[in-house]
């Protein structure tokens, strides 16, 4: 198990009810982590519509997660 | 930093003065403002949220791409966060170049890429009290269930 700091934005933040949390997880990748959190918190956005950021940079769903990584799940953007 | 966020009203005139350059034969600016309707629904306000750390990096990358692709002198983008009312300035982009062509092209490139890539989200508040995160539910022609406050 490792500790990951997870940040939520926009629709995911509202569905989670908070902006960030520390998660104790055995997830090996962001994809596994999202499946775990989506199930626990009833997050409705499918992984295919999200991007992932690791330590404030766009990352891969299949990258290995390290202890104390900061992960953010990024809903479809809508700036401008 | 040439890609910035503002939590208070954007001062377009001050930004234009900042870009002033005697070598600039052309300055193109884009002002994105809060519109009173979207997809047939009457809008009363918008709320912008950003992943500031990553948005800043991606915004700077887009500006660097524009400088590489077009013969421009400078480019600046400022995006609002927080709650905005109708007509409020949501995004301001300014580009200077020796000639007008690259200035127009770079400005168009910047707003298109910013909308597509920078982690900023927009929630529309409607006249009937409902609200919705734009793009969150996928295909615009088949929106998901409307959420009410």
Tab-separated table of C-alpha atoms in Angstrom:
chain	number	residue	atom	x	y	z
A	1	UNK	CA	0.000	0.000	0.000
A	2	UNK	CA	1.143	3.521	-0.722
A	3	UNK	CA	-0.205	7.006	-0.158
A	4	UNK	CA	-1.334	9.032	-3.178
A	5	UNK	CA	-2.580	12.606	-3.058
A	6	UNK	CA	-5.579	12.832	-5.375
A	7	UNK	CA	-7.016	16.097	-6.659
A	8	UNK	CA	-10.468	16.488	-8.150
A	9	UNK	CA	-11.717	19.201	-10.474
A	10	UNK	CA	-15.045	20.423	-11.819
A	11	UNK	CA	-17.669	17.660	-12.089
A	12	UNK	CA	-15.422	15.123	-10.339
A	13	UNK	CA	-14.806	17.559	-7.464
A	14	UNK	CA	-18.529	17.997	-7.016
A	15	UNK	CA	-19.207	14.270	-7.173
A	16	UNK	CA	-16.426	13.546	-4.667
A	17	UNK	CA	-17.461	16.453	-2.454
A	18	UNK	CA	-13.911	17.661	-1.898
A	19	UNK	CA	-10.931	19.047	-3.800
A	20	UNK	CA	-8.314	16.575	-2.682
A	21	UNK	CA	-7.637	13.632	-0.433
A	22	UNK	CA	-4.879	11.286	0.618
A	23	UNK	CA	-5.645	7.758	-0.531
A	24	UNK	CA	-4.051	4.587	0.766
A	25	UNK	CA	-4.067	2.267	-2.190
A	26	UNK	CA	-2.567	-0.815	-3.699
A	27	UNK	CA	-3.306	0.481	-7.201
A	28	UNK	CA	-0.314	0.043	-9.483
A	29	UNK	CA	-1.409	2.571	-12.118
A	30	UNK	CA	-3.665	5.654	-12.423
A	31	UNK	CA	-6.173	3.480	-14.297
A	32	UNK	CA	-6.438	1.092	-11.358
A	33	UNK	CA	-6.658	4.003	-8.951
A	34	UNK	CA	-9.470	5.642	-10.912
A	35	UNK	CA	-11.456	2.411	-11.051
A	36	UNK	CA	-11.075	2.062	-7.300
A	37	UNK	CA	-12.126	5.653	-6.574
A	38	UNK	CA	-14.911	5.753	-9.150
A	39	UNK	CA	-16.454	2.691	-7.543
A	40	UNK	CA	-16.038	4.029	-4.013
A	41	UNK	CA	-17.378	7.528	-4.716
A	42	UNK	CA	-19.769	6.881	-7.608
A	43	UNK	CA	-17.810	9.055	-10.051
A	44	UNK	CA	-19.754	8.964	-13.293
A	45	UNK	CA	-17.160	10.005	-15.883
A	46	UNK	CA	-15.716	7.014	-17.745
A	47	UNK	CA	-11.938	6.764	-17.919
A	48	UNK	CA	-12.121	7.183	-21.708
A	49	UNK	CA	-13.364	10.759	-21.253
A	50	UNK	CA	-10.651	11.727	-18.777
A	51	UNK	CA	-6.964	12.480	-18.887
A	52	UNK	CA	-4.643	11.900	-15.993
A	53	UNK	CA	-1.959	14.133	-14.511
A	54	UNK	CA	0.851	12.826	-12.349
A	55	UNK	CA	2.796	15.358	-10.290
A	56	UNK	CA	1.233	18.252	-12.206
A	57	UNK	CA	2.080	16.937	-15.670
A	58	UNK	CA	0.000	14.987	-18.184
A	59	UNK	CA	0.695	11.314	-17.706
A	60	UNK	CA	-0.202	7.833	-18.825
A	61	UNK	CA	-3.023	5.726	-17.417
A	62	UNK	CA	-0.598	2.808	-17.350
A	63	UNK	CA	2.388	4.546	-15.723
A	64	UNK	CA	3.556	2.984	-12.464
A	65	UNK	CA	2.323	4.889	-9.421
A	66	UNK	CA	4.934	5.722	-6.801
A	67	UNK	CA	4.457	6.499	-3.134
A	68	UNK	CA	3.500	10.127	-2.530
A	69	UNK	CA	2.661	10.799	-6.176
A	70	UNK	CA	0.118	13.537	-6.779
A	71	UNK	CA	-2.576	12.388	-9.198
A	72	UNK	CA	-5.354	14.405	-10.799
A	73	UNK	CA	-8.123	13.136	-13.016
A	74	UNK	CA	-8.955	15.706	-15.679
A	75	UNK	CA	-12.518	15.938	-17.005
A	76	UNK	CA	-13.089	17.150	-20.586
A	77	UNK	CA	-11.787	20.718	-20.673
A	78	UNK	CA	-13.877	23.754	-21.575
A	79	UNK	CA	-11.802	26.898	-21.361
A	80	UNK	CA	-12.222	29.993	-23.489
B	1	UNK	CA	4.791	34.343	-17.679
B	2	UNK	CA	2.757	35.077	-20.781
B	3	UNK	CA	-0.080	32.678	-19.894
B	4	UNK	CA	-1.791	33.898	-16.763
B	5	UNK	CA	-4.886	33.515	-14.694
B	6	UNK	CA	-6.898	36.377	-13.255
B	7	UNK	CA	-9.318	36.125	-10.364
B	8	UNK	CA	-10.516	39.701	-10.900
B	9	UNK	CA	-11.710	41.503	-14.068
B	10	UNK	CA	-9.191	41.484	-16.902
B	11	UNK	CA	-7.824	44.923	-17.795
B	12	UNK	CA	-7.610	44.626	-21.582
B	13	UNK	CA	-6.253	48.143	-22.059
B	14	UNK	CA	-3.363	47.502	-19.660
B	15	UNK	CA	-2.530	44.247	-21.450
B	16	UNK	CA	-2.553	45.988	-24.830
B	17	UNK	CA	-0.157	48.647	-23.488
B	18	UNK	CA	2.104	45.858	-22.237
B	19	UNK	CA	2.298	44.446	-25.783
B	20	UNK	CA	3.040	47.806	-27.418
B	21	UNK	CA	6.145	47.516	-29.571
B	22	UNK	CA	7.464	49.920	-32.222
B	23	UNK	CA	8.317	46.913	-34.435
B	24	UNK	CA	4.714	45.700	-34.388
B	25	UNK	CA	2.896	46.639	-37.549
B	26	UNK	CA	-0.067	44.546	-36.462
B	27	UNK	CA	-1.695	43.724	-33.155
B	28	UNK	CA	-4.550	41.219	-33.056
B	29	UNK	CA	-6.535	40.736	-29.883
B	30	UNK	CA	-9.296	38.277	-29.056
B	31	UNK	CA	-11.822	38.850	-26.294
B	32	UNK	CA	-13.897	35.879	-25.203
B	33	UNK	CA	-16.948	37.048	-23.283
B	34	UNK	CA	-19.801	35.428	-21.413
B	35	UNK	CA	-22.702	34.948	-23.822
B	36	UNK	CA	-26.367	35.012	-22.807
B	37	UNK	CA	-27.278	31.654	-24.351
B	38	UNK	CA	-25.770	28.270	-25.171
B	39	UNK	CA	-27.363	25.293	-26.918
B	40	UNK	CA	-30.713	27.054	-26.774
B	41	UNK	CA	-30.635	27.698	-23.023
B	42	UNK	CA	-30.599	31.149	-21.435
B	43	UNK	CA	-27.346	31.620	-19.499
B	44	UNK	CA	-27.090	34.008	-16.534
B	45	UNK	CA	-23.544	33.324	-15.305
B	46	UNK	CA	-20.447	31.210	-15.838
B	47	UNK	CA	-18.036	29.717	-13.372
B	48	UNK	CA	-14.469	28.889	-14.436
B	49	UNK	CA	-12.199	26.510	-12.560
B	50	UNK	CA	-8.594	25.727	-13.474
B	51	UNK	CA	-5.917	23.220	-12.560
B	52	UNK	CA	-3.576	26.177	-12.261
B	53	UNK	CA	-0.219	24.370	-12.084
B	54	UNK	CA	-0.807	22.226	-15.168
B	55	UNK	CA	-2.848	24.841	-17.034
B	56	UNK	CA	0.013	27.301	-16.713
B	57	UNK	CA	2.486	24.795	-18.151
B	58	UNK	CA	0.201	23.799	-21.023
B	59	UNK	CA	-0.639	27.437	-21.759
B	60	UNK	CA	3.060	28.331	-21.948
B	61	UNK	CA	3.653	25.359	-24.270
B	62	UNK	CA	0.896	26.595	-26.593
B	63	UNK	CA	2.369	30.102	-26.621
B	64	UNK	CA	5.794	28.644	-27.437
B	65	UNK	CA	4.260	26.634	-30.289
B	66	UNK	CA	2.693	29.802	-31.688
B	67	UNK	CA	6.024	31.631	-31.540
B	68	UNK	CA	7.608	28.744	-33.419
B	69	UNK	CA	4.915	28.430	-36.083
B	70	UNK	CA	4.177	32.079	-36.856
B	71	UNK	CA	6.341	35.155	-37.413
B	72	UNK	CA	5.153	37.020	-34.333
B	73	UNK	CA	6.829	39.332	-31.874
B	74	UNK	CA	4.915	38.534	-28.700
B	75	UNK	CA	1.789	36.826	-27.425
B	76	UNK	CA	-0.049	37.009	-24.122
B	77	UNK	CA	-3.094	35.163	-22.823
B	78	UNK	CA	-5.060	35.856	-19.655
B	79	UNK	CA	-7.925	33.597	-18.543
B	80	UNK	CA	-10.404	34.342	-15.799
B	81	UNK	CA	-11.368	31.977	-13.027
B	82	UNK	CA	-14.299	32.276	-10.655
B	83	UNK	CA	-17.842	33.418	-11.305
B	84	UNK	CA	-18.509	35.744	-14.256
B	85	UNK	CA	-21.641	37.572	-15.355
B	86	UNK	CA	-22.991	38.196	-18.845
B	87	UNK	CA	-20.630	40.216	-20.992
B	88	UNK	CA	-17.688	39.727	-18.663
B	89	UNK	CA	-14.312	39.115	-20.255
B	90	UNK	CA	-13.417	35.434	-19.795
B	91	UNK	CA	-10.262	35.239	-21.893
B	92	UNK	CA	-8.030	37.847	-23.520
B	93	UNK	CA	-5.372	37.077	-26.101
B	94	UNK	CA	-3.064	39.591	-27.712
B	95	UNK	CA	-0.533	38.953	-30.461
B	96	UNK	CA	1.887	41.372	-32.072
B	97	UNK	CA	3.721	40.870	-35.348
B	98	UNK	CA	5.478	42.947	-37.974
B	99	UNK	CA	2.647	42.081	-40.388
B	100	UNK	CA	-1.035	41.328	-39.909
B	101	UNK	CA	-1.144	37.815	-41.384
B	102	UNK	CA	0.872	35.997	-38.736
B	103	UNK	CA	-0.818	38.011	-35.984
B	104	UNK	CA	-4.277	36.849	-37.093
B	105	UNK	CA	-3.159	33.267	-37.622
B	106	UNK	CA	-1.364	33.020	-34.281
B	107	UNK	CA	-4.299	34.510	-32.391
B	108	UNK	CA	-6.666	31.969	-33.945
B	109	UNK	CA	-4.246	29.142	-33.181
B	110	UNK	CA	-3.927	30.227	-29.567
B	111	UNK	CA	-7.630	30.400	-28.755
B	112	UNK	CA	-8.347	27.098	-30.516
B	113	UNK	CA	-5.538	25.245	-28.740
B	114	UNK	CA	-6.320	26.794	-25.363
B	115	UNK	CA	-9.945	25.691	-25.622
B	116	UNK	CA	-8.931	22.177	-26.624
B	117	UNK	CA	-5.997	21.484	-24.306
B	118	UNK	CA	-5.719	23.659	-21.210
B	119	UNK	CA	-7.282	22.168	-18.066
B	120	UNK	CA	-9.914	24.804	-17.444
B	121	UNK	CA	-13.569	23.987	-16.852
B	122	UNK	CA	-16.696	26.016	-17.350
B	123	UNK	CA	-19.967	25.619	-15.526
B	124	UNK	CA	-22.987	27.349	-16.996
B	125	UNK	CA	-25.729	28.667	-14.755
B	126	UNK	CA	-29.099	28.957	-16.460
B	127	UNK	CA	-32.031	31.277	-15.989
B	128	UNK	CA	-34.118	28.399	-14.623
B	129	UNK	CA	-31.639	27.814	-11.782
B	130	UNK	CA	-30.056	24.690	-13.273
B	131	UNK	CA	-26.336	24.434	-13.988
B	132	UNK	CA	-24.076	22.196	-15.995
B	133	UNK	CA	-20.371	21.547	-16.564
B	134	UNK	CA	-19.790	22.084	-20.271
B	135	UNK	CA	-18.461	19.107	-22.268
B	136	UNK	CA	-18.569	16.842	-19.212
B	137	UNK	CA	-21.321	14.621	-20.486
B	138	UNK	CA	-19.960	14.003	-23.932
B	139	UNK	CA	-21.813	14.454	-27.190
B	140	UNK	CA	-23.435	17.879	-27.128
B	141	UNK	CA	-26.308	16.647	-29.268
B	142	UNK	CA	-27.159	14.058	-26.639
B	143	UNK	CA	-26.473	15.713	-23.283
B	144	UNK	CA	-26.657	13.716	-20.095
B	145	UNK	CA	-29.236	14.271	-17.392
B	146	UNK	CA	-29.590	17.892	-16.327
B	147	UNK	CA	-28.523	18.537	-12.774
B	148	UNK	CA	-30.273	21.105	-10.666
B	149	UNK	CA	-28.838	22.886	-7.621
